Amino acid sequence: MRATRLSIPLCIELISLLVFLSLQIGFIAYSEDKPLKPVPKEYADKHMPEGWWTDPKTIEAGRRVYEGRVKFKIKPEEKKKCAECHGVDGQPIKWDARDFTDPKRMNRFTDNYWFWRISEGVPTTNMPAWKDLLTEEQIWQAIAYEHTFSHDGNPAPHEH
């Protein structure tokens, strides 16, 4: 069998890619363990409406929001949906999107923290602000649906 030799530029490119991927994985692992930022005052009193964590109608409405099958408050240039980054099953498609299937990660978020991050977006990531596209009701519905991903697809109270 004859060995294939790689050119020096190709080797450098492959090494650079491996270093980059290692750093990204390390950053993601680190960011999951560091303390969460405090919820701003304007979001501190926002909470999931009573009974919505487990309400089938709310969760179904949240699924439609998550899949982008709702009427937006304003007409965006391009129809967007949560599933484009977070995946149809809550497992991310994009590298910097949260994995909604991980109970440990999802249990870290209070309802008002979750609402704040969806409303305002997350700086230095691709997570956009949704407050100008969705109503507060639609955001809560999406949160209730997203929460089911960390409970094997089942509705569950968020008592963390």
XYZ file of N, CA and C in Angstrom:
480
model
N 0.837 -1.178 0.000
C 0.000 0.000 0.000
C 0.885 1.246 0.000
N 0.518 2.214 -0.778
C 1.308 3.429 -0.891
C 0.728 4.522 0.006
N 1.560 5.157 0.809
C 1.123 6.228 1.715
C 0.936 7.511 0.920
N -0.078 8.263 1.281
C -0.334 9.547 0.642
C 0.263 10.639 1.512
N 1.008 11.508 0.900
C 1.619 12.614 1.646
C 0.735 13.852 1.485
N 0.561 14.553 2.578
C -0.201 15.789 2.539
C 0.758 16.955 2.374
N 0.319 17.952 1.673
C 1.166 19.132 1.508
C 1.230 19.896 2.824
N 2.279 20.669 3.001
C 2.456 21.449 4.236
C 1.296 22.429 4.426
N 0.858 23.166 3.402
C -0.290 24.076 3.605
C -1.557 23.327 4.040
N -1.781 22.139 3.482
C -2.959 21.370 3.871
C -2.834 20.891 5.315
N -1.651 20.473 5.715
C -1.419 20.055 7.113
C -1.669 21.214 8.069
N -1.159 22.382 7.713
C -1.366 23.567 8.562
C -2.847 23.892 8.665
N -3.553 23.787 7.552
C -4.991 24.051 7.549
C -5.745 23.054 8.431
N -5.397 21.783 8.339
C -6.046 20.759 9.175
C -5.749 20.965 10.657
N -4.512 21.285 10.979
C -4.145 21.543 12.378
C -4.906 22.759 12.896
N -4.981 23.804 12.090
C -5.721 25.011 12.486
C -7.187 24.694 12.743
N -7.765 23.877 11.883
C -9.167 23.493 12.059
C -9.353 22.707 13.356
N -8.467 21.782 13.641
C -8.561 21.000 14.882
C -8.418 21.886 16.114
N -7.498 22.828 16.085
C -7.324 23.758 17.210
C -8.591 24.595 17.383
N -9.121 25.118 16.279
C -10.336 25.930 16.338
C -11.495 25.138 16.945
N -11.705 23.916 16.458
C -12.803 23.094 16.977
C -12.604 22.767 18.451
N -11.391 22.492 18.867
C -11.108 22.208 20.273
C -11.438 23.413 21.144
N -11.070 24.601 20.673
C -11.364 25.819 21.430
C -12.869 26.058 21.525
N -13.594 25.815 20.427
C -15.039 26.007 20.437
C -15.710 25.057 21.415
N -15.315 23.809 21.397
C -15.890 22.819 22.309
C -15.585 23.201 23.754
N -14.363 23.628 24.000
C -13.987 24.068 25.349
C -14.785 25.280 25.791
N -14.987 26.237 24.881
C -15.763 27.428 25.214
C -17.199 27.066 25.560
N -17.795 26.201 24.761
C -19.178 25.797 25.021
C -19.278 25.098 26.368
N -18.363 24.183 26.657
C -18.379 23.468 27.942
C -18.212 24.447 29.095
N -17.306 25.428 28.962
C -17.090 26.404 30.017
C -18.327 27.274 30.212
N -18.926 27.720 29.111
C -20.066 28.633 29.222
C -21.267 27.966 29.870
N -21.356 26.646 29.799
C -22.480 25.934 30.398
C -22.374 25.882 31.919
N -21.166 26.008 32.456
C -20.966 25.892 33.895
C -20.866 27.227 34.618
N -20.598 28.294 33.897
C -20.434 29.562 34.585
C -21.798 30.110 35.024
N -21.807 30.926 36.069
C -23.085 31.456 36.576
C -23.827 32.271 35.522
N -25.141 32.201 35.585
C -25.978 32.966 34.659
C -26.009 34.422 35.079
N -26.149 35.299 34.102
C -26.297 36.719 34.403
C -27.631 36.944 35.097
N -27.689 37.939 35.983
C -28.978 38.225 36.627
C -29.989 38.773 35.623
N -31.239 38.444 35.849
C -32.325 38.915 34.984
C -32.516 40.417 35.212
N -32.564 41.210 34.143
C -32.779 42.654 34.295
C -34.123 42.957 34.975
N -34.190 44.100 35.623
C -35.390 44.482 36.388
C -36.671 44.415 35.557
N -36.595 44.832 34.297
C -37.819 44.855 33.476
C -38.361 43.459 33.183
N -37.562 42.426 33.452
C -38.015 41.049 33.231
C -38.167 40.259 34.533
N -37.780 40.842 35.642
C -37.769 40.123 36.923
C -39.148 39.611 37.338
N -40.195 40.352 37.012
C -41.544 39.952 37.421
C -42.306 39.186 36.343
N -41.648 38.811 35.272
C -42.292 38.034 34.208
C -42.248 36.556 34.597
N -43.391 35.901 34.541
C -43.447 34.480 34.894
C -44.448 33.758 33.992
N -44.174 32.465 33.809
C -45.060 31.626 33.009
C -46.471 31.692 33.598
N -47.485 31.950 32.774
C -48.855 31.948 33.284
C -49.193 30.603 33.945
N -49.995 30.673 34.958
C -50.384 29.500 35.764
C -50.893 28.359 34.879
N -50.310 27.189 35.066
C -50.757 25.987 34.379
C -50.212 25.784 32.972
N -49.487 26.756 32.424
C -49.048 26.672 31.040
C -47.923 25.669 30.802
N -47.116 25.361 31.806
C -46.028 24.397 31.600
C -46.560 23.053 31.113
N -47.746 22.692 31.548
C -48.275 21.362 31.237
C -49.569 21.387 30.424
N -50.032 22.551 30.026
C -51.288 22.671 29.284
C -51.106 22.242 27.825
N -51.825 21.207 27.377
C -51.663 20.710 26.000
C -51.915 21.776 24.926
N -52.910 22.646 25.132
C -53.204 23.684 24.132
C -52.059 24.703 24.049
N -51.507 25.065 25.193
C -50.376 26.007 25.221
C -49.165 25.385 24.534
N -48.903 24.131 24.833
C -47.745 23.449 24.259
C -47.902 23.291 22.746
N -49.096 22.982 22.292
C -49.347 22.882 20.852
C -49.164 24.242 20.181
N -49.661 25.300 20.817
C -49.453 26.650 20.273
C -47.963 26.977 20.254
N -47.238 26.541 21.282
C -45.797 26.749 21.335
C -45.061 26.015 20.230
N -45.536 24.837 19.882
C -44.942 24.077 18.776
C -45.068 24.862 17.473
N -46.235 25.463 17.264
C -46.440 26.262 16.044
C -45.500 27.476 16.025
N -45.322 28.101 17.189
C -44.385 29.234 17.277
C -42.974 28.742 16.957
N -42.564 27.670 17.597
C -41.226 27.103 17.437
C -40.933 26.754 15.978
N -41.942 26.256 15.289
C -41.786 25.874 13.884
C -41.999 27.046 12.927
N -42.295 28.242 13.458
C -42.469 29.420 12.611
C -43.786 29.466 11.874
N -44.782 28.733 12.379
C -46.089 28.685 11.711
C -47.102 29.566 12.432
N -46.718 30.814 12.696
C -47.589 31.761 13.393
C -47.562 33.100 12.667
N -48.487 33.932 13.050
C -48.508 35.287 12.520
C -47.604 36.146 13.416
N -46.596 36.769 12.808
C -45.691 37.630 13.558
C -46.320 39.000 13.785
N -45.878 39.702 14.833
C -46.379 41.045 15.122
C -46.092 41.987 13.961
N -44.897 41.887 13.421
C -44.557 42.652 12.219
C -44.099 41.645 11.178
N -44.186 42.008 9.938
C -43.810 41.060 8.891
C -42.299 41.120 8.673
N -41.588 40.062 9.093
C -40.137 40.063 8.875
C -39.823 39.823 7.403
N -38.641 40.255 6.984
C -38.234 40.045 5.595
C -38.162 38.553 5.281
N -37.727 37.791 6.252
C -37.571 36.353 6.058
C -38.248 35.654 7.227
N -39.117 34.728 6.938
C -39.802 34.005 8.008
C -38.789 33.189 8.804
N -38.810 33.342 10.105
C -37.845 32.682 10.971
C -38.544 31.680 11.872
N -37.762 30.742 12.366
C -38.301 29.779 13.313
C -37.177 29.280 14.216
N -37.542 28.924 15.433
C -36.584 28.445 16.430
C -35.866 27.193 15.939
N -36.626 26.330 15.259
C -36.091 25.033 14.820
C -34.934 25.175 13.833
N -34.799 26.328 13.183
C -33.698 26.515 12.236
C -32.345 26.393 12.921
N -32.261 26.779 14.172
C -30.995 26.705 14.915
C -31.023 25.597 15.969
N -32.160 25.478 16.666
C -32.257 24.540 17.785
C -32.726 23.148 17.377
N -33.060 22.963 16.112
C -33.475 21.658 15.610
C -34.935 21.365 15.896
N -35.552 20.550 15.059
C -36.972 20.237 15.225
C -37.233 19.443 16.501
N -36.213 18.768 17.009
C -36.376 17.967 18.220
C -35.650 18.555 19.423
N -35.196 19.814 19.318
C -34.514 20.473 20.430
C -33.016 20.233 20.461
N -32.514 19.398 19.552
C -31.068 19.189 19.455
C -30.539 20.154 18.409
N -29.589 20.990 18.788
C -29.178 22.091 17.920
C -28.585 21.654 16.589
N -28.878 22.478 15.594
C -28.321 22.315 14.265
C -27.099 23.233 14.136
N -27.207 24.427 14.692
C -26.111 25.398 14.658
C -25.232 25.196 15.895
N -23.944 25.410 15.742
C -22.983 25.089 16.802
C -23.190 25.904 18.080
N -23.687 27.143 17.993
C -23.813 27.950 19.210
C -25.242 27.990 19.765
N -26.125 27.156 19.238
C -27.505 27.105 19.736
C -27.582 26.197 20.964
N -28.464 26.524 21.882
C -28.661 25.709 23.080
C -29.297 24.374 22.723
N -28.901 23.364 23.453
C -29.483 22.032 23.329
C -30.627 21.949 24.331
N -31.855 21.955 23.840
C -33.023 21.937 24.722
C -33.320 20.555 25.298
N -32.598 19.528 24.855
C -32.869 18.182 25.350
C -32.104 17.851 26.626
N -31.173 18.690 27.014
C -30.337 18.442 28.189
C -31.014 18.995 29.446
N -31.581 18.114 30.299
C -32.294 18.591 31.485
C -31.410 19.422 32.419
N -30.150 19.041 32.573
C -29.256 19.790 33.463
C -29.145 21.241 33.008
N -28.964 21.430 31.720
C -28.833 22.785 31.183
C -30.156 23.548 31.288
N -31.233 22.907 30.892
C -32.518 23.605 30.857
C -33.037 23.920 32.254
N -32.693 23.096 33.231
C -33.139 23.347 34.604
C -32.430 24.537 35.236
N -31.354 24.991 34.630
C -30.644 26.172 35.142
C -31.465 27.449 34.946
N -32.328 27.451 33.932
C -33.030 28.676 33.561
C -34.329 28.853 34.333
N -34.457 29.987 35.006
C -35.756 30.340 35.583
C -36.659 30.774 34.431
N -37.956 30.813 34.683
C -38.856 31.213 33.607
C -38.587 32.638 33.132
N -38.286 33.552 34.069
C -38.049 34.932 33.649
C -36.706 35.091 32.928
N -35.723 34.258 33.281
C -34.450 34.278 32.557
C -34.682 33.820 31.109
N -35.389 32.749 30.951
C -35.692 32.196 29.629
C -36.453 33.224 28.784
N -37.473 33.841 29.394
C -38.279 34.850 28.700
C -37.411 36.027 28.261
N -36.527 36.476 29.162
C -35.634 37.596 28.863
C -34.746 37.274 27.669
N -34.126 36.092 27.657
C -33.190 35.740 26.599
C -33.889 35.586 25.251
N -35.085 35.070 25.242
C -35.819 34.969 23.972
C -36.249 36.362 23.521
N -36.699 37.170 24.449
C -37.165 38.515 24.105
C -36.048 39.395 23.565
N -34.921 39.411 24.244
C -33.832 40.328 23.914
C -32.731 39.710 23.056
N -32.737 38.380 22.920
C -31.648 37.720 22.209
C -30.461 37.542 23.143
N -29.417 36.938 22.625
C -28.222 36.688 23.429
C -27.028 37.306 22.712
N -26.433 38.335 23.331
C -25.284 38.996 22.695
C -24.148 38.010 22.415
N -23.392 38.290 21.398
C -22.240 37.504 20.935
C -22.615 36.104 20.451
N -23.904 35.880 20.185
C -24.347 34.621 19.592
C -25.244 34.956 18.401
N -25.760 33.951 17.759
C -26.692 34.162 16.650
C -28.143 34.232 17.117
N -28.372 34.173 18.430
C -29.733 34.218 18.967
C -30.295 35.630 18.836
N -31.315 35.804 17.969
C -31.886 37.136 17.783
C -32.901 37.483 18.871
N -33.237 38.754 18.951
C -34.320 39.203 19.814
C -35.638 38.906 19.111
N -36.590 38.360 19.854
C -37.892 38.003 19.280
C -39.015 38.938 19.730
N -38.721 39.871 20.627
C -39.791 40.695 21.199
C -40.536 41.546 20.176
N -39.884 41.882 19.077
C -40.560 42.673 18.050
C -41.303 41.809 17.037
N -41.087 40.492 17.085
C -41.744 39.585 16.151
C -42.895 38.819 16.791
N -42.715 38.454 18.064
C -43.711 37.628 18.757
C -44.360 38.396 19.899
N -45.582 38.028 20.214
C -46.240 38.601 21.388
C -45.673 37.920 22.633
N -45.922 38.494 23.795
C -45.491 37.851 25.043
C -46.132 36.474 25.181
N -47.391 36.374 24.809
C -48.085 35.090 24.875
C -47.390 34.045 24.007
N -46.996 34.429 22.794
C -46.313 33.494 21.900
C -44.950 33.071 22.456
N -44.248 33.991 23.101
C -42.958 33.646 23.701
C -43.162 32.629 24.814
N -44.151 32.842 25.686
C -44.421 31.878 26.761
C -44.828 30.521 26.187
N -45.614 30.532 25.131
C -46.018 29.271 24.505
C -44.800 28.518 23.973
N -43.894 29.238 23.319
C -42.674 28.604 22.799
C -41.837 28.023 23.933
N -41.738 28.745 25.034
C -40.973 28.262 26.189
C -41.590 26.976 26.730
N -42.910 26.942 26.847
C -43.581 25.733 27.347
C -43.295 24.549 26.429
N -43.302 24.787 25.120
C -43.009 23.710 24.179
C -41.536 23.286 24.267
N -40.630 24.256 24.271
C -39.199 23.953 24.366
C -38.883 23.145 25.623
N -39.592 23.427 26.690
C -39.373 22.727 27.963
C -39.650 21.236 27.844
N -40.559 20.851 26.964
C -40.876 19.420 26.818
C -39.682 18.633 26.273
N -38.793 19.280 25.527
C -37.639 18.579 24.970
C -36.743 17.992 26.064
N -36.657 18.689 27.195
C -35.793 18.202 28.278
C -36.518 17.208 29.185
N -37.734 16.838 28.802
C -38.535 15.867 29.566
C -39.058 14.775 28.633
N -38.189 14.354 27.721
C -38.515 13.281 26.775
C -39.792 13.540 25.979
N -40.023 14.828 25.651
C -41.179 15.192 24.840
C -42.481 15.307 25.597
N -42.401 15.222 26.917
C -43.622 15.254 27.750
C -43.753 16.575 28.478
N -44.981 17.042 28.680
C -45.184 18.240 29.495
C -44.751 17.948 30.933
N -44.153 18.944 31.579
C -43.727 18.792 32.970
C -43.651 20.162 33.611
N -43.961 20.245 34.903
C -43.795 21.518 35.594
C -42.313 21.908 35.608
N -42.064 23.177 35.639
C -40.680 23.689 35.703
C -40.450 24.148 37.136
N -40.077 23.238 37.978
C -39.951 23.516 39.422
C -38.482 23.494 39.843
N -37.695 24.327 39.200
C -36.265 24.279 39.484
C -35.802 25.605 40.048
